[in-house]
CSV table of C-alpha atoms in Angstrom, one decimal:
chain,number,residue,atom,x,y,z
A,1,MET,CA,-74.8,20.0,27.9
A,2,ILE,CA,-76.6,23.4,28.7
A,3,VAL,CA,-79.3,23.1,26.0
A,4,ARG,CA,-80.1,19.4,26.7
A,5,GLY,CA,-80.7,20.4,30.5
A,6,VAL,CA,-82.8,23.4,29.7
A,7,SER,CA,-85.0,21.3,27.3
A,8,ARG,CA,-85.7,18.8,30.0
A,9,LEU,CA,-86.5,21.6,32.4
A,10,ALA,CA,-88.6,23.4,30.0
A,11,VAL,CA,-90.7,20.4,29.1
A,12,ALA,CA,-91.2,19.6,33.0
A,13,ALA,CA,-92.4,23.1,33.7
A,14,ALA,CA,-94.7,23.1,30.5
A,15,VAL,CA,-96.6,19.9,31.5
A,16,PRO,CA,-99.1,20.7,34.5
A,17,ARG,CA,-100.1,18.2,37.0
A,18,ILE,CA,-103.6,16.8,35.5
A,19,ASN,CA,-105.7,14.3,36.8
A,20,PRO,CA,-105.5,11.4,34.4
A,21,LEU,CA,-109.2,10.5,35.0
A,22,ALA,CA,-110.1,13.7,33.9
A,23,VAL,CA,-108.4,13.7,30.6
A,24,GLY,CA,-110.5,11.3,28.5
A,25,ARG,CA,-113.9,10.8,27.0
A,26,THR,CA,-117.1,11.5,28.8
A,27,PRO,CA,-119.7,8.5,28.6
A,28,GLU,CA,-121.3,10.5,25.8
A,29,GLY,CA,-118.1,10.4,23.7
A,30,GLN,CA,-117.2,13.8,24.2
A,31,TRP,CA,-114.0,15.6,25.7
A,32,GLY,CA,-114.8,16.8,29.1
A,33,GLN,CA,-113.9,20.6,30.2
A,34,GLU,CA,-110.8,19.1,32.3
A,35,GLY,CA,-109.9,16.8,29.5
A,36,GLN,CA,-110.0,19.6,26.7
A,37,ARG,CA,-107.8,21.8,28.9
A,38,GLY,CA,-105.2,19.0,29.8
A,39,ASP,CA,-105.3,18.0,26.0
A,40,ARG,CA,-104.3,21.6,24.9
A,41,LEU,CA,-101.7,22.0,27.6
A,42,PHE,CA,-100.2,18.6,26.6
A,43,LYS,CA,-100.0,19.5,22.9
A,44,TYR,CA,-98.4,22.9,23.9
A,45,ALA,CA,-95.8,21.0,26.1
A,46,LEU,CA,-95.3,18.5,23.5
A,47,GLY,CA,-94.7,21.2,20.7
A,48,GLY,CA,-92.4,23.0,23.0
A,49,GLY,CA,-90.3,19.7,23.7
A,50,ILE,CA,-90.0,19.2,19.9
A,51,ILE,CA,-88.8,22.7,19.4
A,52,LEU,CA,-86.3,22.6,22.2
A,53,GLY,CA,-85.3,19.2,21.2
A,54,ALA,CA,-84.5,20.4,17.7
A,55,ALA,CA,-82.6,23.2,19.3
A,56,CYS,CA,-80.6,20.6,21.3
A,57,LYS,CA,-79.6,18.6,18.2
A,58,GLU,CA,-78.7,21.7,16.3
A,59,GLY,CA,-76.4,22.8,19.3
A,60,GLU,CA,-75.0,19.3,19.1
A,61,GLY,CA,-74.4,19.6,15.5
A,62,GLU,CA,-72.7,23.1,15.7
A,63,GLU,CA,-70.6,21.5,18.4
A,64,GLU,CA,-69.5,18.7,16.1
A,65,GLU,CA,-68.9,21.1,13.2
A,66,GLU,CA,-66.6,23.2,15.4
A,67,GLU,CA,-64.7,20.0,16.2
A,68,GLU,CA,-64.2,18.9,12.6
A,69,LYS,CA,-63.2,22.6,11.9
A,70,LYS,CA,-60.3,22.1,14.3
A,71,THR,CA,-59.1,18.9,12.9
A,72,GLU,CA,-59.7,19.8,9.3
A,73,LYS,CA,-56.5,20.7,7.1
A,74,PRO,CA,-56.6,24.6,6.6
A,75,LYS,CA,-57.3,25.4,3.0
A,76,LYS,CA,-54.9,27.4,0.9
A,77,LYS,CA,-55.9,31.0,0.3
A,78,LYS,CA,-56.8,31.4,-3.4
A,79,LYS,CA,-54.7,34.1,-5.0
A,80,GLY,CA,-56.7,37.0,-6.5
A,81,PHE,CA,-56.4,38.1,-10.2
A,82,GLY,CA,-53.9,41.0,-9.7
A,83,GLU,CA,-51.9,38.7,-7.5
A,84,ARG,CA,-51.7,36.0,-10.2
A,85,LYS,CA,-50.6,38.5,-12.8
A,86,VAL,CA,-47.8,39.8,-10.8
A,87,MET,CA,-46.7,36.2,-10.1
A,88,GLU,CA,-46.6,35.3,-13.8
A,89,TYR,CA,-44.7,38.4,-14.4
A,90,GLU,CA,-42.1,37.9,-11.8
A,91,ASN,CA,-41.8,34.1,-12.9
A,92,ARG,CA,-41.1,35.5,-16.6
A,93,ILE,CA,-38.4,37.7,-15.1
A,94,ARG,CA,-36.8,34.6,-13.3
A,95,GLU,CA,-36.9,32.4,-16.5
A,96,PHE,CA,-35.9,34.9,-19.3
A,97,SER,CA,-34.2,37.9,-17.9
A,98,THR,CA,-30.5,38.6,-17.4
A,99,PRO,CA,-28.6,37.8,-14.1
A,100,ASP,CA,-28.2,41.5,-13.7
A,101,LYS,CA,-31.9,42.3,-14.0
A,102,ILE,CA,-33.0,39.4,-11.9
A,103,PHE,CA,-30.5,40.6,-9.2
A,104,ARG,CA,-31.9,44.3,-9.3
A,105,TYR,CA,-35.5,43.2,-9.1
A,106,PHE,CA,-35.3,40.9,-6.2
A,107,ALA,CA,-32.5,42.6,-4.2
A,108,THR,CA,-33.9,44.8,-1.3
A,109,VAL,CA,-31.0,46.9,0.0
A,110,ARG,CA,-28.7,49.3,-1.3
A,111,VAL,CA,-25.6,50.5,1.0
A,112,GLU,CA,-24.0,53.7,0.9
A,113,PHE,CA,-20.2,53.5,1.6
A,114,GLU,CA,-18.0,56.2,3.0
A,115,ASN,CA,-16.5,57.2,-0.4
A,116,GLY,CA,-20.0,57.9,-1.7
A,117,LYS,CA,-20.4,54.5,-3.9
A,118,LYS,CA,-23.5,52.6,-3.6
A,119,GLU,CA,-24.0,48.9,-4.1
A,120,VAL,CA,-26.9,46.7,-4.1
A,121,PHE,CA,-27.2,43.6,-1.9
A,122,MET,CA,-29.4,40.7,-1.3
A,123,THR,CA,-30.6,39.3,2.0
A,124,PRO,CA,-30.7,35.4,2.2
A,125,LYS,CA,-34.5,35.7,1.8
A,126,ASP,CA,-34.2,37.8,-1.2
A,127,PHE,CA,-31.9,35.2,-2.7
A,128,MET,CA,-34.5,32.4,-1.8
A,129,ARG,CA,-37.4,34.5,-3.6
A,130,SER,CA,-35.3,35.0,-6.5
A,131,ILE,CA,-34.9,31.3,-7.3
A,132,THR,CA,-38.4,30.1,-6.3
A,133,PRO,CA,-41.3,30.5,-8.8
A,134,GLY,CA,-44.5,31.5,-7.2
A,135,GLU,CA,-42.9,33.6,-4.4
A,136,ILE,CA,-43.8,37.4,-4.7
A,137,GLN,CA,-41.8,40.3,-4.0
A,138,PRO,CA,-42.9,42.6,-1.4
A,139,SER,CA,-45.4,45.2,-2.7
A,140,ASN,CA,-43.3,48.4,-1.9
A,141,LEU,CA,-40.0,46.8,-3.7
A,142,GLY,CA,-39.3,45.8,-7.3
A,143,LEU,CA,-36.8,46.7,-10.0
A,144,ASP,CA,-34.2,49.3,-8.8
A,145,MET,CA,-36.4,50.1,-5.7
A,146,TYR,CA,-34.5,49.4,-2.4
A,147,ARG,CA,-34.2,50.6,1.3
A,148,ASP,CA,-31.1,52.8,1.5
A,149,ILE,CA,-28.8,51.9,4.5
A,150,PRO,CA,-25.1,53.4,5.6
A,151,ALA,CA,-22.4,51.0,5.5
A,152,SER,CA,-22.1,50.9,9.3
A,153,LYS,CA,-25.1,49.3,9.6
A,154,LEU,CA,-24.6,46.5,6.9
A,155,LEU,CA,-24.2,43.7,9.3
A,156,GLU,CA,-26.9,44.9,11.6
A,157,VAL,CA,-29.3,44.8,8.8
A,158,ALA,CA,-28.4,41.5,8.0
A,159,GLY,CA,-28.9,40.2,11.5
A,160,ILE,CA,-32.4,41.8,11.4
A,161,GLU,CA,-33.5,40.3,8.3
A,162,ASP,CA,-32.4,36.7,8.8
A,163,GLY,CA,-31.9,36.4,12.5
A,164,ASP,CA,-35.0,34.1,13.0
A,165,GLU,CA,-33.7,30.8,11.8
A,166,SER,CA,-36.8,29.1,12.5
A,167,GLU,CA,-38.5,30.5,9.4
A,168,GLY,CA,-35.7,31.9,7.2
A,169,PRO,CA,-32.8,29.6,5.7
A,170,THR,CA,-30.5,28.5,8.4
A,171,PHE,CA,-27.2,28.0,6.5
A,172,LEU,CA,-27.4,31.2,4.5
A,173,SER,CA,-28.2,33.0,7.8
A,174,ARG,CA,-24.8,32.2,8.9
A,175,LEU,CA,-23.3,33.5,5.7
A,176,ALA,CA,-25.2,36.9,6.5
A,177,GLU,CA,-23.0,37.3,9.7
A,178,HIS,CA,-20.0,38.2,7.2
A,179,GLY,CA,-22.3,40.5,5.2
A,180,LEU,CA,-25.2,40.7,2.5
A,181,ILE,CA,-25.0,38.8,-0.7
A,182,SER,CA,-23.3,41.0,-3.3
A,183,PHE,CA,-24.1,40.4,-7.3
A,184,GLN,CA,-21.0,38.3,-7.6
A,185,ASP,CA,-21.8,36.1,-4.8
A,186,TYR,CA,-25.2,35.9,-6.3
A,187,ILE,CA,-23.8,34.5,-9.4
A,188,PHE,CA,-21.7,32.0,-7.6
A,189,LEU,CA,-24.3,30.5,-5.6
A,190,LEU,CA,-26.5,30.1,-8.6
A,191,THR,CA,-23.6,28.3,-10.1
A,192,LEU,CA,-23.5,26.0,-7.2
A,193,LEU,CA,-27.2,25.2,-7.3
A,194,SER,CA,-27.1,24.3,-10.9
A,195,THR,CA,-23.7,22.4,-11.1
A,196,PRO,CA,-23.7,18.7,-10.0
A,197,LYS,CA,-21.4,18.5,-6.9
A,198,HIS,CA,-18.9,16.1,-8.6
A,199,ASP,CA,-18.1,18.8,-11.1
A,200,CYS,CA,-17.4,21.4,-8.4
A,201,GLU,CA,-15.0,19.1,-6.5
A,202,ILE,CA,-13.2,18.2,-9.7
A,203,ALA,CA,-12.9,22.1,-10.4
A,204,PHE,CA,-11.6,22.5,-7.0
A,205,LYS,CA,-9.0,19.8,-7.1
A,206,MET,CA,-7.7,21.0,-10.4
A,207,PHE,CA,-6.8,24.5,-9.0
A,208,ASP,CA,-5.4,22.7,-5.6
A,209,LEU,CA,-1.8,23.4,-7.1
A,210,TYR,CA,0.1,21.7,-4.0
A,211,GLY,CA,-2.3,18.8,-3.6
A,212,ASP,CA,-3.0,19.4,0.2
A,213,GLY,CA,-6.8,19.6,-0.2
A,214,CYS,CA,-6.7,23.5,0.2
A,215,VAL,CA,-6.9,26.6,-1.9
A,216,SER,CA,-6.0,30.1,-1.5
A,217,TYR,CA,-8.1,33.1,-2.4
A,218,GLN,CA,-6.4,33.6,-5.7
A,219,GLU,CA,-6.9,29.9,-6.5
A,220,PHE,CA,-10.5,30.0,-5.3
A,221,LEU,CA,-11.0,33.1,-7.9
A,222,ASP,CA,-9.8,30.8,-10.7
A,223,THR,CA,-12.0,27.9,-9.6
A,224,ARG,CA,-15.0,30.3,-9.3
A,225,SER,CA,-14.2,31.5,-12.8
A,226,VAL,CA,-14.1,28.0,-14.4
A,227,LEU,CA,-17.3,27.2,-12.8
A,228,GLU,CA,-19.3,30.2,-13.8
A,229,SER,CA,-17.9,30.0,-17.3
A,230,ARG,CA,-19.6,26.5,-17.7
A,231,SER,CA,-23.0,27.4,-16.1
A,232,SER,CA,-25.9,29.0,-18.0
A,233,MET,CA,-26.1,32.0,-15.6
A,234,GLY,CA,-22.4,32.6,-15.9
A,235,LYS,CA,-22.5,32.6,-19.8
A,236,ARG,CA,-25.6,34.9,-19.8
A,237,HIS,CA,-24.0,37.6,-17.6
A,238,ARG,CA,-22.5,40.8,-18.9
A,239,ASP,CA,-21.0,43.4,-16.5
A,240,ASN,CA,-23.2,46.3,-16.2
A,241,ILE,CA,-21.3,49.4,-15.4
A,242,TYR,CA,-24.6,51.4,-15.2
A,243,SER,CA,-26.0,49.3,-12.4
A,244,GLY,CA,-22.8,48.4,-10.8
A,245,ASN,CA,-23.4,44.9,-11.0
A,246,THR,CA,-20.0,43.6,-12.2
A,247,ILE,CA,-17.7,40.6,-11.0
A,248,SER,CA,-14.6,41.7,-9.9
A,249,LYS,CA,-11.8,41.0,-7.3
A,250,ASP,CA,-12.2,44.2,-5.5
A,251,GLY,CA,-15.9,43.9,-4.8
A,252,HIS,CA,-17.6,43.3,-1.4
A,253,SER,CA,-18.2,39.8,-0.9
A,254,ALA,CA,-19.6,37.9,2.0
A,255,LEU,CA,-18.6,34.6,0.5
A,256,THR,CA,-15.0,35.8,0.3
A,257,LYS,CA,-15.2,36.7,3.9
A,258,TYR,CA,-16.9,33.5,5.1
A,259,PHE,CA,-14.3,31.2,3.2
A,260,PHE,CA,-11.0,33.2,3.9
A,261,GLY,CA,-11.8,35.7,6.4
A,262,VAL,CA,-11.5,39.6,6.6
A,263,ASP,CA,-7.9,39.8,5.1
A,264,ALA,CA,-8.6,36.8,2.8
A,265,ASN,CA,-5.5,35.1,4.1
A,266,LYS,CA,-7.0,31.9,5.2
A,267,LYS,CA,-7.2,28.6,3.2
A,268,LEU,CA,-10.4,26.7,2.0
A,269,THR,CA,-10.4,23.1,2.4
A,270,LEU,CA,-12.4,20.8,0.0
A,271,ASN,CA,-14.3,19.4,3.2
A,272,ASP,CA,-15.3,22.9,3.9
A,273,PHE,CA,-16.3,23.8,0.5
A,274,VAL,CA,-18.4,20.7,0.2
A,275,VAL,CA,-20.0,21.3,3.4
A,276,PHE,CA,-21.0,24.7,2.1
A,277,MET,CA,-22.4,23.3,-1.3
A,278,ASP,CA,-24.4,20.6,0.8
A,279,GLY,CA,-25.9,23.2,3.5
A,280,LEU,CA,-26.7,25.8,0.5
A,281,LYS,CA,-28.9,23.1,-1.3
A,282,GLU,CA,-30.4,21.8,2.0
A,283,ASP,CA,-31.6,25.3,2.8
A,284,VAL,CA,-33.3,25.6,-0.5
A,285,PHE,CA,-34.8,22.1,-0.4
A,286,LYS,CA,-36.2,22.7,3.2
A,287,MET,CA,-37.7,26.1,2.1
A,288,GLU,CA,-39.3,24.1,-0.9
A,289,PHE,CA,-40.7,21.5,1.1
A,290,SER,CA,-42.1,23.6,4.2
A,291,LYS,CA,-44.2,25.7,1.4
A,292,TYR,CA,-46.3,22.7,1.3
A,293,HIS,CA,-47.3,22.8,5.0
A,294,PRO,CA,-46.1,19.3,5.8
A,295,GLU,CA,-48.4,17.4,8.4
A,296,ASP,CA,-46.6,15.0,10.8
A,297,GLY,CA,-43.2,15.9,8.8
A,298,LYS,CA,-45.0,14.7,5.5
A,299,ILE,CA,-46.1,16.2,2.4
A,300,THR,CA,-48.7,14.7,0.1
A,301,GLU,CA,-47.9,12.8,-3.1
A,302,GLU,CA,-49.4,15.5,-5.1
A,303,ASP,CA,-47.2,18.1,-3.4
A,304,PHE,CA,-44.0,16.2,-4.4
A,305,ALA,CA,-45.3,16.0,-8.0
A,306,ASN,CA,-45.5,19.8,-7.9
A,307,LEU,CA,-42.1,20.2,-6.6
A,308,LEU,CA,-40.7,17.9,-9.5
A,309,LEU,CA,-42.6,19.8,-12.0
A,310,LEU,CA,-41.7,23.3,-10.4
A,311,HIS,CA,-39.1,24.2,-13.2
A,312,ALA,CA,-40.3,22.0,-15.9
A,313,THR,CA,-40.7,23.8,-19.3
A,314,LEU,CA,-44.1,22.2,-20.0
A,315,SER,CA,-47.5,23.7,-20.9
A,316,GLN,CA,-50.2,24.0,-17.9
A,317,GLN,CA,-52.1,21.4,-19.7
A,318,ALA,CA,-49.2,18.9,-19.5
A,319,LYS,CA,-48.5,19.6,-16.0
A,320,ALA,CA,-52.2,19.2,-15.3
A,321,LYS,CA,-52.4,15.7,-16.7
A,322,PHE,CA,-49.5,14.6,-14.6
A,323,ILE,CA,-51.2,16.0,-11.5
A,324,ARG,CA,-54.7,14.4,-12.2
A,325,ARG,CA,-52.9,11.2,-12.6
A,326,ILE,CA,-51.2,11.3,-9.1
A,327,ARG,CA,-54.4,12.7,-7.5
A,328,LYS,CA,-56.2,10.0,-8.9
A,329,ALA,CA,-53.7,7.2,-7.7
A,330,TYR,CA,-53.4,8.6,-4.0
A,331,LYS,CA,-56.4,9.9,-2.7
A,332,GLY,CA,-57.9,9.2,1.0
A,333,ASP,CA,-56.5,6.5,2.7
A,334,GLU,CA,-54.3,5.5,-0.2
A,335,SER,CA,-51.9,8.3,0.4
A,336,GLN,CA,-49.0,7.7,2.6
A,337,GLY,CA,-47.1,11.1,2.3
A,338,ILE,CA,-43.4,11.8,1.5
A,339,THR,CA,-41.0,12.7,4.4
A,340,PHE,CA,-38.3,15.3,4.1
A,341,GLU,CA,-35.6,12.4,4.4
A,342,GLN,CA,-37.3,10.7,1.4
A,343,PHE,CA,-37.3,13.8,-0.6
A,344,MET,CA,-33.5,14.6,0.3
A,345,THR,CA,-32.7,11.2,-0.8
A,346,PHE,CA,-34.3,11.7,-4.2
A,347,THR,CA,-32.7,15.0,-4.9
A,348,HIS,CA,-29.2,13.3,-4.0
A,349,PHE,CA,-30.1,10.9,-6.8
A,350,LEU,CA,-31.0,13.8,-9.2
A,351,ASP,CA,-27.4,15.2,-8.7
A,352,HIS,CA,-26.1,12.3,-10.6
A,353,LEU,CA,-28.8,12.6,-13.3
A,354,ASP,CA,-26.2,12.9,-16.1
A,355,ASP,CA,-24.7,9.6,-15.3
A,356,VAL,CA,-28.3,8.1,-14.8
A,357,GLU,CA,-29.0,9.2,-18.4
A,358,ILE,CA,-26.3,7.3,-19.8
A,359,LEU,CA,-27.1,4.1,-18.0
A,360,VAL,CA,-30.6,4.4,-19.2
A,361,SER,CA,-29.6,4.8,-22.9
A,362,VAL,CA,-27.6,1.7,-22.2
A,363,TYR,CA,-30.6,-0.3,-20.9
A,364,PHE,CA,-32.4,0.7,-24.1
A,365,ALA,CA,-29.5,0.0,-26.3
A,366,ALA,CA,-29.3,-3.5,-24.8
A,367,GLY,CA,-33.1,-4.1,-25.4
A,368,MET,CA,-33.7,-4.0,-21.7
A,369,LYS,CA,-36.9,-2.6,-20.0
A,370,PHE,CA,-36.6,0.3,-17.6
A,371,ASN,CA,-38.7,-0.9,-14.8
A,372,LYS,CA,-38.9,-0.1,-11.3
A,373,ALA,CA,-36.4,-2.7,-10.1
A,374,SER,CA,-34.0,-1.0,-12.9
A,375,LEU,CA,-34.4,2.7,-11.5
A,376,ARG,CA,-33.8,1.4,-7.9
A,377,LYS,CA,-30.6,-0.6,-9.2
A,378,VAL,CA,-29.5,2.5,-11.2
A,379,ALA,CA,-29.8,4.8,-8.1
A,380,HIS,CA,-27.8,2.4,-5.9
A,381,VAL,CA,-24.9,2.2,-8.6
A,382,VAL,CA,-24.8,5.8,-9.7
A,383,ALA,CA,-25.8,7.8,-6.5
A,384,ASP,CA,-24.9,5.2,-3.9
A,385,VAL,CA,-28.5,5.8,-2.5
A,386,GLU,CA,-31.5,3.3,-1.6
A,387,LEU,CA,-34.6,4.8,-3.1
A,388,ASP,CA,-37.8,4.1,-1.1
A,389,SER,CA,-40.3,1.9,-2.7
A,390,HIS,CA,-43.1,4.4,-2.2
A,391,ILE,CA,-41.0,7.2,-4.0
A,392,ILE,CA,-40.5,4.7,-7.0
A,393,ASP,CA,-44.1,4.1,-7.0
A,394,VAL,CA,-44.9,7.8,-7.0
A,395,VAL,CA,-42.2,8.5,-9.7
A,396,PHE,CA,-43.7,5.8,-12.2
A,397,THR,CA,-47.2,7.2,-11.6
A,398,ILE,CA,-46.2,10.6,-12.5
A,399,PHE,CA,-44.2,9.8,-15.5
A,400,ASP,CA,-45.4,6.5,-16.8
A,401,ASP,CA,-47.8,7.8,-19.7
A,402,ASN,CA,-49.1,4.7,-20.9
A,403,GLY,CA,-49.5,2.8,-17.7
A,404,ASP,CA,-47.2,-0.2,-18.8
A,405,GLU,CA,-45.0,0.4,-15.8
A,406,LEU,CA,-42.1,1.1,-17.8
A,407,LEU,CA,-40.3,4.5,-18.4
A,408,SER,CA,-38.6,6.0,-21.3
A,409,SER,CA,-36.0,8.7,-21.4
A,410,ARG,CA,-38.4,11.1,-23.0
A,411,GLU,CA,-41.0,10.5,-20.4
A,412,PHE,CA,-38.9,11.6,-17.4
A,413,ILE,CA,-35.2,12.5,-17.8
A,414,SER,CA,-35.9,15.7,-19.4
A,415,VAL,CA,-38.2,16.9,-16.6
A,416,LEU,CA,-35.9,15.6,-13.9
A,417,LYS,CA,-33.1,17.6,-15.5
A,418,GLU,CA,-34.8,20.7,-15.2
A,419,ARG,CA,-35.5,19.9,-11.7
A,420,ALA,CA,-31.9,19.2,-10.8
A,421,HIS,CA,-30.8,22.4,-12.6
A,422,ARG,CA,-33.6,24.3,-10.9
A,423,GLY,CA,-34.5,25.9,-14.1
A,424,LEU,CA,-31.2,27.7,-14.4
A,425,GLU,CA,-30.1,26.1,-17.6
A,426,LYS,CA,-32.8,27.5,-19.8
A,427,PRO,CA,-32.1,29.7,-22.7
A,428,SER,CA,-32.5,33.3,-21.9
A,429,ASP,CA,-34.6,34.0,-24.9
A,430,THR,CA,-38.1,33.4,-25.8
A,431,GLY,CA,-37.4,32.0,-29.0
A,432,PHE,CA,-37.1,35.1,-31.1
A,433,VAL,CA,-33.3,35.2,-31.0
A,434,ARG,CA,-33.2,31.6,-32.3
A,435,LEU,CA,-35.5,32.5,-34.9
A,436,ILE,CA,-33.4,35.4,-36.2
A,437,THR,CA,-30.4,33.1,-36.0
A,438,ALA,CA,-31.9,30.4,-37.9
A,439,LEU,CA,-33.2,32.8,-40.6
A,440,GLY,CA,-29.7,34.4,-40.8
A,441,ALA,CA,-28.1,30.9,-41.5
A,442,CYS,CA,-30.6,30.2,-44.2
A,443,VAL,CA,-30.0,33.5,-45.9
A,444,ALA,CA,-26.3,33.0,-45.8
A,445,ASN,CA,-26.7,29.5,-47.2
A,446,TYR,CA,-28.9,31.0,-50.1
A,447,VAL,CA,-26.4,33.5,-50.9
A,448,LYS,CA,-23.5,31.0,-50.8
A,449,GLY,CA,-25.7,28.7,-53.3
A,450,GLU,CA,-26.2,31.6,-55.7
A,451,GLU,CA,-22.5,32.5,-55.8
A,452,LEU,CA,-21.7,28.7,-56.7
């Protein structure tokens, strides 16, 4: 090391060649002239050596700190006050606003067609941002603020926005090759995300009139209508003629072109429909997983807990209690991490949560305890998946409130249901509408009582 080498040279240069016999006491017990001079030089040299030695150690310490910084995991940048307020506002829009307003807020592109009509579209990244709490809209865009482009550049813009598949959603990027996401596409994509796969397959088969595993464009429109009428987002939507966000057969739809071609004369098979559903959900899960910056393909147990609680309608104090519990149990070397494959297996299990809830209620009705072995067995019977032992341990650490290694339906089913539906099945009001409805019912009952 350079500093160490310099210190040795400096000490060697600072110490002169002194006669050792001259450096000592005279017979009278006093220092001689040569001895005093040699003593002073020796002290100066010794002092210089100490200073340079300290510098050497300081240099070594700085190198060690630099090496530690290289290996240390980068800390997450803290959000400022203004950014947090914007995030809270946008999260309230996602949770309580109508589908029309959510679409208008997070969409970034407005296309002007040759007949002068304008229509708003989302890119795949806009769609991801609209369903992910905490993802902030670009500062220069917001409610009814778009980039205007001509219809001739629609596909070109889609390619520019989502051509980088290493960062953006890959499956939705292939959808962008057929156009951007219109409002009717947006409603249907939300419906697929919040509807169990089994229900979608049943609806598809119901409108397969010939039983050949294929549906035409018209039959698909009937299937879509049934699924949307069952979902919360579909029920909350009302056509807005002022914004142009309506669901119609004549609207521009990238999904229609993706499934049935430009002329809508192709057939859609059940297998292709299932592949699309699986690809859409995997895109969303990958984006959520990568948000936590996995190391060696793994996120921490705390990150996994945050993913499960992402859409939960719990207070911040309740969420903090869950997080503290998992942080205490898996700190330091006790943390094994969660891989994306483990996370995907658990999300597949959540897709069958309605059936899981029935089996859990059967356990309690029979007086049986719902422990870790029970959860593993239910996952195998209902979803045909083998949950990893570590995932089961983490789930029990999060939701086992009293530490008895047993779960109740109240402890985890409600939270996992919100996770499975991605918060899309929540009521669209903050409680005021329900309060007015309840007061109206009370007044009506009172009036009836007076009449009797």
